[in-house]
Coordinates of C-alpha atoms in Angstrom, one line a residue:
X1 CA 39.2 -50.8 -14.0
X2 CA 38.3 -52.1 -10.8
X3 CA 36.5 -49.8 -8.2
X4 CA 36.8 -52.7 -5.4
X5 CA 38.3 -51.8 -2.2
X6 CA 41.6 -53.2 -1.4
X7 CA 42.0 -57.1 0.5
X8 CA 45.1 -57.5 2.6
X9 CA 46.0 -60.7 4.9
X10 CA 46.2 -60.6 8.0
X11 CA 50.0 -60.1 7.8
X12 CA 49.1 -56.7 5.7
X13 CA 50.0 -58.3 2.2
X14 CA 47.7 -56.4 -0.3
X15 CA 46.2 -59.3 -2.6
X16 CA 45.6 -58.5 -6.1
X17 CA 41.9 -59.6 -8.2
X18 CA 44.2 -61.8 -10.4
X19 CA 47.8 -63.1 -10.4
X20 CA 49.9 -63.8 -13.9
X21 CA 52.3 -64.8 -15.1
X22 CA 53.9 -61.3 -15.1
X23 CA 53.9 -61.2 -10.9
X24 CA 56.8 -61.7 -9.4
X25 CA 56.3 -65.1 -7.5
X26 CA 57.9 -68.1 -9.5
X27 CA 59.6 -70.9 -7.8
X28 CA 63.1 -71.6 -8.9
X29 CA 64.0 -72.7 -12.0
X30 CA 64.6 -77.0 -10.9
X31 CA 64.2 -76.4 -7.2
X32 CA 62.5 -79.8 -6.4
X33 CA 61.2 -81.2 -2.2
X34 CA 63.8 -82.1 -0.4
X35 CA 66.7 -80.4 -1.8
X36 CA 68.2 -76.7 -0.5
X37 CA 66.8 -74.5 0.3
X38 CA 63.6 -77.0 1.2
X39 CA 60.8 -73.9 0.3
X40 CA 59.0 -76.9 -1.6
X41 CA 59.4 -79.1 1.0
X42 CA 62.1 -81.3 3.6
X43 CA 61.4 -84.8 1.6
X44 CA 61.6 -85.3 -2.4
X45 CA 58.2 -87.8 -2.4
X46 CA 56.9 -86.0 1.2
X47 CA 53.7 -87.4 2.2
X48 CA 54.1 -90.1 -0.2
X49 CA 56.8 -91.6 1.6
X50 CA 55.7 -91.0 4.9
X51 CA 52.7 -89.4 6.2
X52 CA 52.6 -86.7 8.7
X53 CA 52.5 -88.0 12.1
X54 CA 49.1 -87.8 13.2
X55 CA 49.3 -86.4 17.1
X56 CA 46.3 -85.2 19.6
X57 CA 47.5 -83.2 22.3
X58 CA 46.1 -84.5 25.7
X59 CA 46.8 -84.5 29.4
X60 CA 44.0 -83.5 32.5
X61 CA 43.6 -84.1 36.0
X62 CA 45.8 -87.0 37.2
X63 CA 48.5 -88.8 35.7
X64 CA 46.3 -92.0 35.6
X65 CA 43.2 -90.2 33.8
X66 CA 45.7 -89.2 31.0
X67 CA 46.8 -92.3 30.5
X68 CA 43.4 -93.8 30.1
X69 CA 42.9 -91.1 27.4
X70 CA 46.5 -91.8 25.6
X71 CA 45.3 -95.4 25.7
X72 CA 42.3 -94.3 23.9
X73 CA 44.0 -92.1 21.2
X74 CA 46.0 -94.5 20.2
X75 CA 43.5 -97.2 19.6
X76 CA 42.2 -94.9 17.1
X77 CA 44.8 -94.2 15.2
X78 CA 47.0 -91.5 17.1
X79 CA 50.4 -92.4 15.7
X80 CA 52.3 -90.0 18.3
X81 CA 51.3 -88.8 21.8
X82 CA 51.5 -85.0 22.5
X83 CA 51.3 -84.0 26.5
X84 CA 49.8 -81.2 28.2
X85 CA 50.7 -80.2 31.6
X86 CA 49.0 -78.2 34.3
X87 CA 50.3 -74.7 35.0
X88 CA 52.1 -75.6 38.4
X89 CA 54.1 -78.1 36.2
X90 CA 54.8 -75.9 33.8
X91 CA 56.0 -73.3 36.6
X92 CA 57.9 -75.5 38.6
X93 CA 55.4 -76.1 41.8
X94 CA 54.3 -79.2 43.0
X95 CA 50.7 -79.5 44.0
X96 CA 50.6 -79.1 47.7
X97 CA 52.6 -75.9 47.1
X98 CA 50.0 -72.7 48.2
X99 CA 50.3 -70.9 44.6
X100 CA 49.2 -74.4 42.9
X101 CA 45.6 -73.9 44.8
X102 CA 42.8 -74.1 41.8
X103 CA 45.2 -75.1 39.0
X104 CA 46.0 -78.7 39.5
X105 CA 45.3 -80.9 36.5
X106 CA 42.7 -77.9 34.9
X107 CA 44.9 -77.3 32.0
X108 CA 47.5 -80.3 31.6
X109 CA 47.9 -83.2 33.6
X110 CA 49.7 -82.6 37.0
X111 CA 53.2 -84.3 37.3
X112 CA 55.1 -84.1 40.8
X113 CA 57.9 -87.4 40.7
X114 CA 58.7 -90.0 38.7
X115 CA 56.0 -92.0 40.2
X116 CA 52.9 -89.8 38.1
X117 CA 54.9 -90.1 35.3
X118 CA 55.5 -94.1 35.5
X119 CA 51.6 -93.8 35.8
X120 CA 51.2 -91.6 33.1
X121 CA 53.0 -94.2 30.3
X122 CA 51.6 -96.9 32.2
X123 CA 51.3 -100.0 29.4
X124 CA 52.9 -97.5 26.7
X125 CA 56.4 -98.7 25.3
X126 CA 58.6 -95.6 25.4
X127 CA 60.8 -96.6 21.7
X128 CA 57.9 -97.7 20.4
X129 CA 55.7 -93.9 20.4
X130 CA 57.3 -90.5 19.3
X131 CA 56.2 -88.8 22.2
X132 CA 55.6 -84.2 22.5
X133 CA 55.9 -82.3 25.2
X134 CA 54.9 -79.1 25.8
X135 CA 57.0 -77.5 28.7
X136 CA 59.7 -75.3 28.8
X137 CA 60.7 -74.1 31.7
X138 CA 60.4 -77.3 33.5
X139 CA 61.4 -78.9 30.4
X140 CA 64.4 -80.5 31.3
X141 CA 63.4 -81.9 34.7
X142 CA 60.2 -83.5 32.4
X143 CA 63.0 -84.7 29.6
X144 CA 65.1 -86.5 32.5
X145 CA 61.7 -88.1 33.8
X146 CA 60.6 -89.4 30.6
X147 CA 64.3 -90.9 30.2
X148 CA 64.2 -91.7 33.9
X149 CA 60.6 -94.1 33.2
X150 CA 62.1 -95.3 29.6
X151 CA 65.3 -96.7 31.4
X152 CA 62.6 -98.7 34.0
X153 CA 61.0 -100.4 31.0
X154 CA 64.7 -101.4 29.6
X155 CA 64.4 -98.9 26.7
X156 CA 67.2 -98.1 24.6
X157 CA 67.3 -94.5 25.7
X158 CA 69.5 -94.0 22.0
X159 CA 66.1 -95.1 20.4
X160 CA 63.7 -92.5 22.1
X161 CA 62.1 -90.2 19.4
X162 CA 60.1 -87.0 20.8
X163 CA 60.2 -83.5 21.4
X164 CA 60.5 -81.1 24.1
X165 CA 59.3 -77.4 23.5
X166 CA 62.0 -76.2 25.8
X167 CA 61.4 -72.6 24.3
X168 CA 61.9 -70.3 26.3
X169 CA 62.0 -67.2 24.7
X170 CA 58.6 -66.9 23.6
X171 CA 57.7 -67.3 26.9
X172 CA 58.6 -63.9 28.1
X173 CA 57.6 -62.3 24.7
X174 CA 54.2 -64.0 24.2
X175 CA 53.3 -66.9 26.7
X176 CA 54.3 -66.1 30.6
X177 CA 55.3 -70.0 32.1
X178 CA 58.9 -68.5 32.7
X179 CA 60.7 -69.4 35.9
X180 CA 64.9 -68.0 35.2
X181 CA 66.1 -65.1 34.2
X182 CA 67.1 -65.2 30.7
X183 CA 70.6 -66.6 30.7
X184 CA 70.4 -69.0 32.9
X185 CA 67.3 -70.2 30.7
X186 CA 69.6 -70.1 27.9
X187 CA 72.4 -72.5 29.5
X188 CA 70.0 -74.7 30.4
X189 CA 68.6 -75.1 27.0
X190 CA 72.6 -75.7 25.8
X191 CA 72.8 -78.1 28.8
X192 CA 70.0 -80.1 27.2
X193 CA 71.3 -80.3 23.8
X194 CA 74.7 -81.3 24.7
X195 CA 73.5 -84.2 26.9
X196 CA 70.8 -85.0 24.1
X197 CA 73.5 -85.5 21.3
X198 CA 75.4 -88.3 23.6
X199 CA 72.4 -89.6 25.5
X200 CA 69.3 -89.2 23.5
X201 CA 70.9 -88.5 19.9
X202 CA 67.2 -89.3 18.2
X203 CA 65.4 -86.6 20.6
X204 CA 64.5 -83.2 19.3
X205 CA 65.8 -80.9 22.0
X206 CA 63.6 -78.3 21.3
X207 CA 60.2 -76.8 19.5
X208 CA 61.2 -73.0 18.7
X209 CA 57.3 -72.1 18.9
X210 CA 55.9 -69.2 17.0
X211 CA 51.9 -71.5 17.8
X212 CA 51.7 -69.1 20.8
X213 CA 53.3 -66.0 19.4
X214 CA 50.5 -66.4 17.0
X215 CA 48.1 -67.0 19.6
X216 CA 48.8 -63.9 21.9
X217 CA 47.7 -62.4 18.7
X218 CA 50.6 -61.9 16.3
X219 CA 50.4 -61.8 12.4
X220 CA 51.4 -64.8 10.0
X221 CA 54.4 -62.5 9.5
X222 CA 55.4 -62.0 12.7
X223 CA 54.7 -65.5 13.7
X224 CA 57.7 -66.4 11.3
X225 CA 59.7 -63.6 12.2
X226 CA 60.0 -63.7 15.8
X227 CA 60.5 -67.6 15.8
X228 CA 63.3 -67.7 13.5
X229 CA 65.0 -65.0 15.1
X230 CA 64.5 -66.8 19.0
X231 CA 66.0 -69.8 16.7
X232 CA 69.1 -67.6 15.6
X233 CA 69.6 -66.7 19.3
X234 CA 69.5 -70.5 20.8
X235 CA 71.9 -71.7 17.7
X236 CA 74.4 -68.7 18.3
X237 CA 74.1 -70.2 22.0
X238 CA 74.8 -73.6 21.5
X239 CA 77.5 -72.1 19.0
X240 CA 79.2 -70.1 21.8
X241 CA 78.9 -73.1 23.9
X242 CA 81.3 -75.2 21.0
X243 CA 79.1 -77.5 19.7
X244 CA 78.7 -78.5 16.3
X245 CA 76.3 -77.1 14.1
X246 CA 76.0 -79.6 12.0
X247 CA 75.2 -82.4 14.9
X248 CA 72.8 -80.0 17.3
X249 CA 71.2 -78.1 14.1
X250 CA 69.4 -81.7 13.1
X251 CA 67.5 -81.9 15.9
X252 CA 66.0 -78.2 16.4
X253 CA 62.2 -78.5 14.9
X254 CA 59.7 -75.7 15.6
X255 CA 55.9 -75.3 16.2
X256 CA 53.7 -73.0 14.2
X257 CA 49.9 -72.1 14.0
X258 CA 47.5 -72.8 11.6
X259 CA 44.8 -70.3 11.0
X260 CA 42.0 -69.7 8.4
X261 CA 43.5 -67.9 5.4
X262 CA 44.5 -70.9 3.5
X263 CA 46.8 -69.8 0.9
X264 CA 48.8 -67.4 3.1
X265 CA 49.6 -70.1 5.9
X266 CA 50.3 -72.3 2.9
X267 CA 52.7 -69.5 1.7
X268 CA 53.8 -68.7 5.5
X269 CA 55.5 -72.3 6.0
X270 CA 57.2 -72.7 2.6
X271 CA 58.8 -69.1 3.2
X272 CA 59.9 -70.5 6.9
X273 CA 61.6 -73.4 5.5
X274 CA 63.7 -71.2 3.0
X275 CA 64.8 -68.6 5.6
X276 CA 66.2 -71.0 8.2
X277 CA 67.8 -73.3 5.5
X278 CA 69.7 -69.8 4.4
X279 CA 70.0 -68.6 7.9
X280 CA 71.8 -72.1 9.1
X281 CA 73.8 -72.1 5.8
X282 CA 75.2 -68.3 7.4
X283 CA 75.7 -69.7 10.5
X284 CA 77.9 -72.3 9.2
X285 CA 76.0 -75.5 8.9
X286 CA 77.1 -77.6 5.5
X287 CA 75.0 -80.6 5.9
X288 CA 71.7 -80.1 4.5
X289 CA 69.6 -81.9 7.3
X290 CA 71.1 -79.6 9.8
X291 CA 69.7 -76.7 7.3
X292 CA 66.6 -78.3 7.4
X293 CA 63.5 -76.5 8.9
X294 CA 61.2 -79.5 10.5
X295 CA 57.8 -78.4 12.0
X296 CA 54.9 -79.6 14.0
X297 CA 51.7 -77.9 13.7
X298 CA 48.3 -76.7 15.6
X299 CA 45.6 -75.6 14.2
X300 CA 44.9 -71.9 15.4
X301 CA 43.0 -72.3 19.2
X302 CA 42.3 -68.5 19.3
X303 CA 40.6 -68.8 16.5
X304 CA 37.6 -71.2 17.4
X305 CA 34.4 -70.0 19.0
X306 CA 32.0 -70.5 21.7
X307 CA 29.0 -69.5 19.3
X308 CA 27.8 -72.2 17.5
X309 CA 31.3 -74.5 18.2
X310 CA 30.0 -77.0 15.3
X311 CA 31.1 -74.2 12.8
X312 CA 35.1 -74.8 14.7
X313 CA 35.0 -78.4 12.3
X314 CA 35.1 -76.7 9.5
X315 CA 37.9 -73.8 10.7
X316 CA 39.7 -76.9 11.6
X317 CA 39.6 -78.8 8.2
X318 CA 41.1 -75.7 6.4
X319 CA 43.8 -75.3 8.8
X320 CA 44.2 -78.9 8.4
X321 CA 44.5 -78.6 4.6
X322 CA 46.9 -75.2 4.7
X323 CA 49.4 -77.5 7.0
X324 CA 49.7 -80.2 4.6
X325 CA 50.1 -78.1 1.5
X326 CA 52.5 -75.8 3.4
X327 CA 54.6 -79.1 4.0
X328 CA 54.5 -80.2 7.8
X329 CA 56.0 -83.3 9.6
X330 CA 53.6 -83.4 12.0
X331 CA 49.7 -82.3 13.3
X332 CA 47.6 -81.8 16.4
X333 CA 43.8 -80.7 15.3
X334 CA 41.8 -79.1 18.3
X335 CA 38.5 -80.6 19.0
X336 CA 35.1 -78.2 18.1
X337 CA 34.2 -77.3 21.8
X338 CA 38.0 -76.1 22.5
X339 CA 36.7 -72.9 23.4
X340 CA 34.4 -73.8 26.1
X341 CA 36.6 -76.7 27.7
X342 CA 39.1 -79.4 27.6
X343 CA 38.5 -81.1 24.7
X344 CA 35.5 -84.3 25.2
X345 CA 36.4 -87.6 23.7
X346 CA 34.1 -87.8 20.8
X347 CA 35.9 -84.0 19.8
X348 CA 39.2 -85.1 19.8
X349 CA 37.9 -88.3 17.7
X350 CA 36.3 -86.4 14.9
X351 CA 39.5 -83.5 15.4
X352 CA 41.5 -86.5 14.9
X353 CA 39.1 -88.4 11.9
X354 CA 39.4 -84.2 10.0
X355 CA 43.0 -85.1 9.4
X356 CA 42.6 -88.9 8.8
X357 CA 39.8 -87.9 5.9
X358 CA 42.1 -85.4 4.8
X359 CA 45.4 -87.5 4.6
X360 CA 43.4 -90.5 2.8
X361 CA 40.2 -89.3 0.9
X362 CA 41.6 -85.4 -0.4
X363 CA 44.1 -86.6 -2.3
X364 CA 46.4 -83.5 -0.8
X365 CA 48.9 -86.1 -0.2
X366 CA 49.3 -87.8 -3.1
X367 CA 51.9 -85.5 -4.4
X368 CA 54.9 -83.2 -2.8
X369 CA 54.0 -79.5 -2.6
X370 CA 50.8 -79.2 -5.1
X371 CA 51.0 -75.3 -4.8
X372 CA 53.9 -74.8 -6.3
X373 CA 54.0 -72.7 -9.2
X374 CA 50.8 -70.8 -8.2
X375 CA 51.5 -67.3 -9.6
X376 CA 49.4 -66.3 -5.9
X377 CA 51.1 -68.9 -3.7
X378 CA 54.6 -68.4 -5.0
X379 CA 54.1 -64.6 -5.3
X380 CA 52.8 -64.9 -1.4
X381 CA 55.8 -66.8 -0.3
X382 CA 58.0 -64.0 -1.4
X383 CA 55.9 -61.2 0.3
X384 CA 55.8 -63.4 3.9
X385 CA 59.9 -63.5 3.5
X386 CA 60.2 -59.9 2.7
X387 CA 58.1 -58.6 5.6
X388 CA 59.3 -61.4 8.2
X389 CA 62.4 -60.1 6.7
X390 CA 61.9 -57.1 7.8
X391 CA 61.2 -57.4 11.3
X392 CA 64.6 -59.8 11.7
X393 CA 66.4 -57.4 10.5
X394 CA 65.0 -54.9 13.5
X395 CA 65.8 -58.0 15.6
X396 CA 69.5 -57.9 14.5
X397 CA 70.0 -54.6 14.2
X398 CA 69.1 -54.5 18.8
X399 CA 71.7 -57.3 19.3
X400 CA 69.1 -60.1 18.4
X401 CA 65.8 -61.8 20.2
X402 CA 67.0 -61.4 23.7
X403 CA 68.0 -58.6 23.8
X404 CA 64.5 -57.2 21.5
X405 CA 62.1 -59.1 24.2
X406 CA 64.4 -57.2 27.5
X407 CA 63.4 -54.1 25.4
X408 CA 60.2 -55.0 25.0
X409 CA 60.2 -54.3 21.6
X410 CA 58.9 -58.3 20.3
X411 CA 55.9 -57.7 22.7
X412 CA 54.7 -54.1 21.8
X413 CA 54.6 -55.7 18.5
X414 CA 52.6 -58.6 19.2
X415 CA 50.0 -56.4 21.5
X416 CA 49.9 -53.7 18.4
X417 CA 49.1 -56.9 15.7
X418 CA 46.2 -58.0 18.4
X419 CA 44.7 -54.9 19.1
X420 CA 44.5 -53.6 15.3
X421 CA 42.7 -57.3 14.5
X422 CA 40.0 -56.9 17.3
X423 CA 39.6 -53.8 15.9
X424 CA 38.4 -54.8 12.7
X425 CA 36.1 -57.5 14.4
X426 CA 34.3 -54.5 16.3
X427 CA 33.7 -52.7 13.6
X428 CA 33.1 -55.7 10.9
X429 CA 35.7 -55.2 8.3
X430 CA 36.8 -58.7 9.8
X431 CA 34.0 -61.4 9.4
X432 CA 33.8 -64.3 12.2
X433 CA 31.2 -66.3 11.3
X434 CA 28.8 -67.2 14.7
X435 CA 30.1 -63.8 16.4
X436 CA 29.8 -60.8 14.1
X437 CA 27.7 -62.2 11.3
X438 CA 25.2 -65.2 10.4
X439 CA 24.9 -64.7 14.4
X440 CA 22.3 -67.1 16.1
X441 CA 19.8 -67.0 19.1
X442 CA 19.3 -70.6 19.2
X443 CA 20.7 -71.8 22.8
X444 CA 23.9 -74.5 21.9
X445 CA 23.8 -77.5 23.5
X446 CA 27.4 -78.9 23.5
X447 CA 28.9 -81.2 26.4
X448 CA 31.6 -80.1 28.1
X449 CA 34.4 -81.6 30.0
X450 CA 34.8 -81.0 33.6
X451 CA 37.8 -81.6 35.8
X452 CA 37.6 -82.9 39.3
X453 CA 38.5 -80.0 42.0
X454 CA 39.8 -82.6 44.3
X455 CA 42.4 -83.5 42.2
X456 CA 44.7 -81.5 44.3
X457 CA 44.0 -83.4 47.4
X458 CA 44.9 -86.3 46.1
X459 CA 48.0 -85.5 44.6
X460 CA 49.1 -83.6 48.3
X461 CA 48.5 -87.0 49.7
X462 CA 50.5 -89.2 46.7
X463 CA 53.3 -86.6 47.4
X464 CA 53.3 -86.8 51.2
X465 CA 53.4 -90.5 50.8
X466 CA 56.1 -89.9 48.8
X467 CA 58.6 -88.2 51.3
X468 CA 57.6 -90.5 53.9
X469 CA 59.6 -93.4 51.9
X470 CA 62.3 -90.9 51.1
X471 CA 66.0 -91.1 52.9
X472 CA 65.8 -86.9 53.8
X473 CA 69.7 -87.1 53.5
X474 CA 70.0 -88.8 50.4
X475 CA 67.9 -85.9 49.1
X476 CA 69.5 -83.6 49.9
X477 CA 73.1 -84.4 48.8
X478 CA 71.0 -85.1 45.4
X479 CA 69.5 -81.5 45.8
X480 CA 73.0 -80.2 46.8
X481 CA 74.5 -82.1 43.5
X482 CA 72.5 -80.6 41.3
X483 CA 73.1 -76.5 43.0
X484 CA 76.8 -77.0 42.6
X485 CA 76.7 -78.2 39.3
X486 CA 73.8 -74.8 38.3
X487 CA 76.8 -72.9 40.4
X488 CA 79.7 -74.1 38.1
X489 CA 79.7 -74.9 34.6
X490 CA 79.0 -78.8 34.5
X491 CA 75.8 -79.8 32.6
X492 CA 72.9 -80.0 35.0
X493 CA 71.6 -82.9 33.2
X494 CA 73.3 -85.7 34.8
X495 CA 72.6 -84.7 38.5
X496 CA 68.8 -83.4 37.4
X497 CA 68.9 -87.4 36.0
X498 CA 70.0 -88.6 39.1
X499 CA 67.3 -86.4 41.3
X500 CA 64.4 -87.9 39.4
X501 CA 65.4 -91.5 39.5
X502 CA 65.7 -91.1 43.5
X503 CA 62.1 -89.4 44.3
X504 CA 62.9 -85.6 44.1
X505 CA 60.3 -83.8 43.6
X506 CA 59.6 -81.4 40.4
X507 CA 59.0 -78.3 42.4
X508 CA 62.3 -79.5 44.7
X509 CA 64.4 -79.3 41.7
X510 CA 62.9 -75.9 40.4
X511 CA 63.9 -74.7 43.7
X512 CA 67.1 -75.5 43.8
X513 CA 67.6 -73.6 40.6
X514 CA 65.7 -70.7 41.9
X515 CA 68.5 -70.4 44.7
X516 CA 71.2 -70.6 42.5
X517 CA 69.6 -68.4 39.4
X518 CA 66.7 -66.4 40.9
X519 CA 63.4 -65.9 38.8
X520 CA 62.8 -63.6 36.2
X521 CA 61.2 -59.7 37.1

């Protein structure tokens, strides 16, 4: 009898010494990829057919810098642009505004009018790229932008493909770029999938993202947990707001995290994909693609290291691997020296090379879901569903994810996770490689990329520029437009549209929500 002391995940799933064929994981009898409820997978040959798209997220200091790097990803074989934006974007500020001092362009390229982000797709056909976004708040003045730009290059806006996150739940629970209180967030993320379905019916109006959940330091468990139950909340929205289940549910994707224990993300993603496909068949949906649970991934940023960074490759190529054999539609791979900066150009070639090798020289691709029938993978996939399980049914039970995160109850549970696993780092039941064992003295030598601090200046002065062209009245009956239709019940979409095609200003728009809705205490 075995005297070893007892392994658990990180999700606090106790794993046996050997699984057989006694345990209780089996996949069910015929279930085959692509058909209900999808735990095998969304496509019946997956990467066969189609690879994953192959994305590197990107975006620093100026709209034109961006571009030069977008232009560079794609030459290498980048087959779908992801876009970061600096933190006044994401908060609704435009550059010259006082609280945007220091942040411009640091962590995301810096967008104030249509004119950066003409400049930030400069010589980049917009129905030719499937094109990410990672903004929420903000997200539906960034949507009308991109449409605004596509329109100016005679695009087909019914042809766009892309994704906003445009989650904004797991902002107040996890993340922090929150600008509204919560219902007003809410109908604007209904405003965005009704005018979606008749403007942009190819777009995916949101990424329900349990990436940063996982990042403020939740478990693989929670992860899943608190992102299908934010999901449940914006369907029952959208429900409440009469539209159809079965059109809006095919165009929800979400976002998760990949992290080092390889079989339990594996088992993490095929449990995810089960649970919505049940949940949507509950909420009414009777067309399977609506039931379909469609995910982009990142591999895990809180967990790569300063000390020795070359180690974060290989972190990188097992995330890499658990995405793949967990099913996903679609990858971002951080760069090795993630932890000490933006991302250099030869990192995010090699981040982008670990998922090239892996697609073309593992031969993980070659057939759909090669885990399945593990007695450990499928006996995992059952434990993640029972303890996200669980949780969503403490969710339900407090009215659902709004109402959990105004109680604070999704956070406590994130802070709890976080503090239990630095815990076990500290004391060195947890191994990291580089920082609590196998630790070096040798000084690293890794180049780092800098961003310009005068960034900022040069935006103020593109932006005062700007409103010296402007008509001032034209703006505001645009501005004034947009409040009375935030004060009424018309979708904001049309007259945010409208704004951004005639030179307002990000941070003009935000405020003029902020009048009408306030910001969230």
């Amino acid at each position: 009898m075995s005297t070893d002391k007892p392994i658990y995940t990180d999700s606090g799933i106790e794993i046996k010494s050997v699984y057989l064929p006694s345990d209780p994981g089996h996949p069910p009898a015929g279930e085959k990829p692509g058909e209900y409820p999808f735990t095998r997978g969304v496509q019946p040959d997956m990467y066969r057919g189609k690879r994953w798209t192959m994305r590197q997220y990107a975006g620093f200091s100026t709209a034109e810098e961006s571009n030069k790097r977008y232009h560079y990803l794609l030459s290498q074989g980048v087959m779908g642009l992801s876009v970061a934006f600096d933190l006044p974007t994401q908060i609704g500020y435009d550059s010259d505004h006082p609280l945007s001092e220091g942040e411009v362009g640091k962590v995301g390229v810096a967008i104030d009018s249509i004119e950066d982000m003409q400049q930030l797709f400069e010589g980049i056909q917009l129905d030719k790229v499937s094109t990410s976004m990672t903004i929420n708040a903000t997200g539906f003045i960034l949507l009308a932008l991109y449409a605004a730009v596509a329109k100016r290059q005679g695009a087909d806006l019914r042809q766009l493909t892309g994704t906003i996150q445009n989650d904004i739940l797991k902002e107040y629970a996890a993340r922090g770029t929150y600008i509204y209180p919560t219902k007003p967030s809410m109908r604007i993320i209904t405003d965005i999938f009704e005018w979606c379905s008749a403007e942009i019916p190819k777009w995916n109006t949101i990424s329900i993202s349990g990436y940063h959940i996982r990042e403020a330091g939740s478990s693989a468990a929670q992860e899943i947990a608190f992102t299908l139950s934010n999901g449940k909340a914006y369907v029952k929205a959208a429900l409440e707001k009469g539209l159809d289940i079965n059109v809006f549910g095919k165009r929800l994707s979400f976002f998760f995290n990949a992290h080092n224990n390889l079989f339990e993300e594996a088992a993490k993603f095929r449990a995810a994909r089960r649970m919505w496909a049940r949940m949507m068949k509950e909420m009414g949906a009777t067309d399977p693609k609506a039931m379909m649970l469609r995910f982009h991934t990142q591999t895990g940023g809180s967990t790569l290291t300063a000390q020795q960074p070359l180690n974060n490759i290989s972190r990188v190529t097992i995330q890499t691997l658990a995405a793949v054999l967990g099913g996903t539609q679609s990858l971002h791979t951080n760069g090795y020296d993630e932890a000490l900066s933006l991302p250099t150009e030869e990192a995010a070639r090699i981040a982008l090379r670990t998922q090239q090798i892996v697609a073309f020289e593992s031969g993980v691709a070659d057939t759909a879901d090669p885990l399945a029938g593990s007695y450990y993978v499928e006996t995992l996939t059952d434990e993640m569903e029972r303890k996200a399980r669980e949780l969503m049914d403490k969710i339900e039970d407090m009215g659902g994810s709004v109402n959990a995160i105004e109680q604070g109850f999704i956070q406590e549970e994130i802070a709890k996770s976080a503090y239990a696993y630095q815990q076990k780092i500290e004391t060195g039941e947890k191994i990291i490689i580089g920082v609590n064992k196998f630790t070096s003295d040798q000084p690293e030598h890794v180049p780092v990329f800098r961003v310009d601090d005068t960034i900022r200046q040069a935006q103020t002065e593109k932006l005062n520029a700007l409103k010296r062209r402007r008509d001032p009245a034209r703006i505001d009956n645009l501005l004034q437009a947009l409040n009375d239709a935030a004060s009424g019940d018309d979708n904001i979409m049309p007259a945010v549209v409208a704004a951004v095609e005639n030179y307002c200003t990000l941070g003009e728009i935000a405020d003029t929500l902020r009048e009408v809705y306030g910001e969230y205490k």
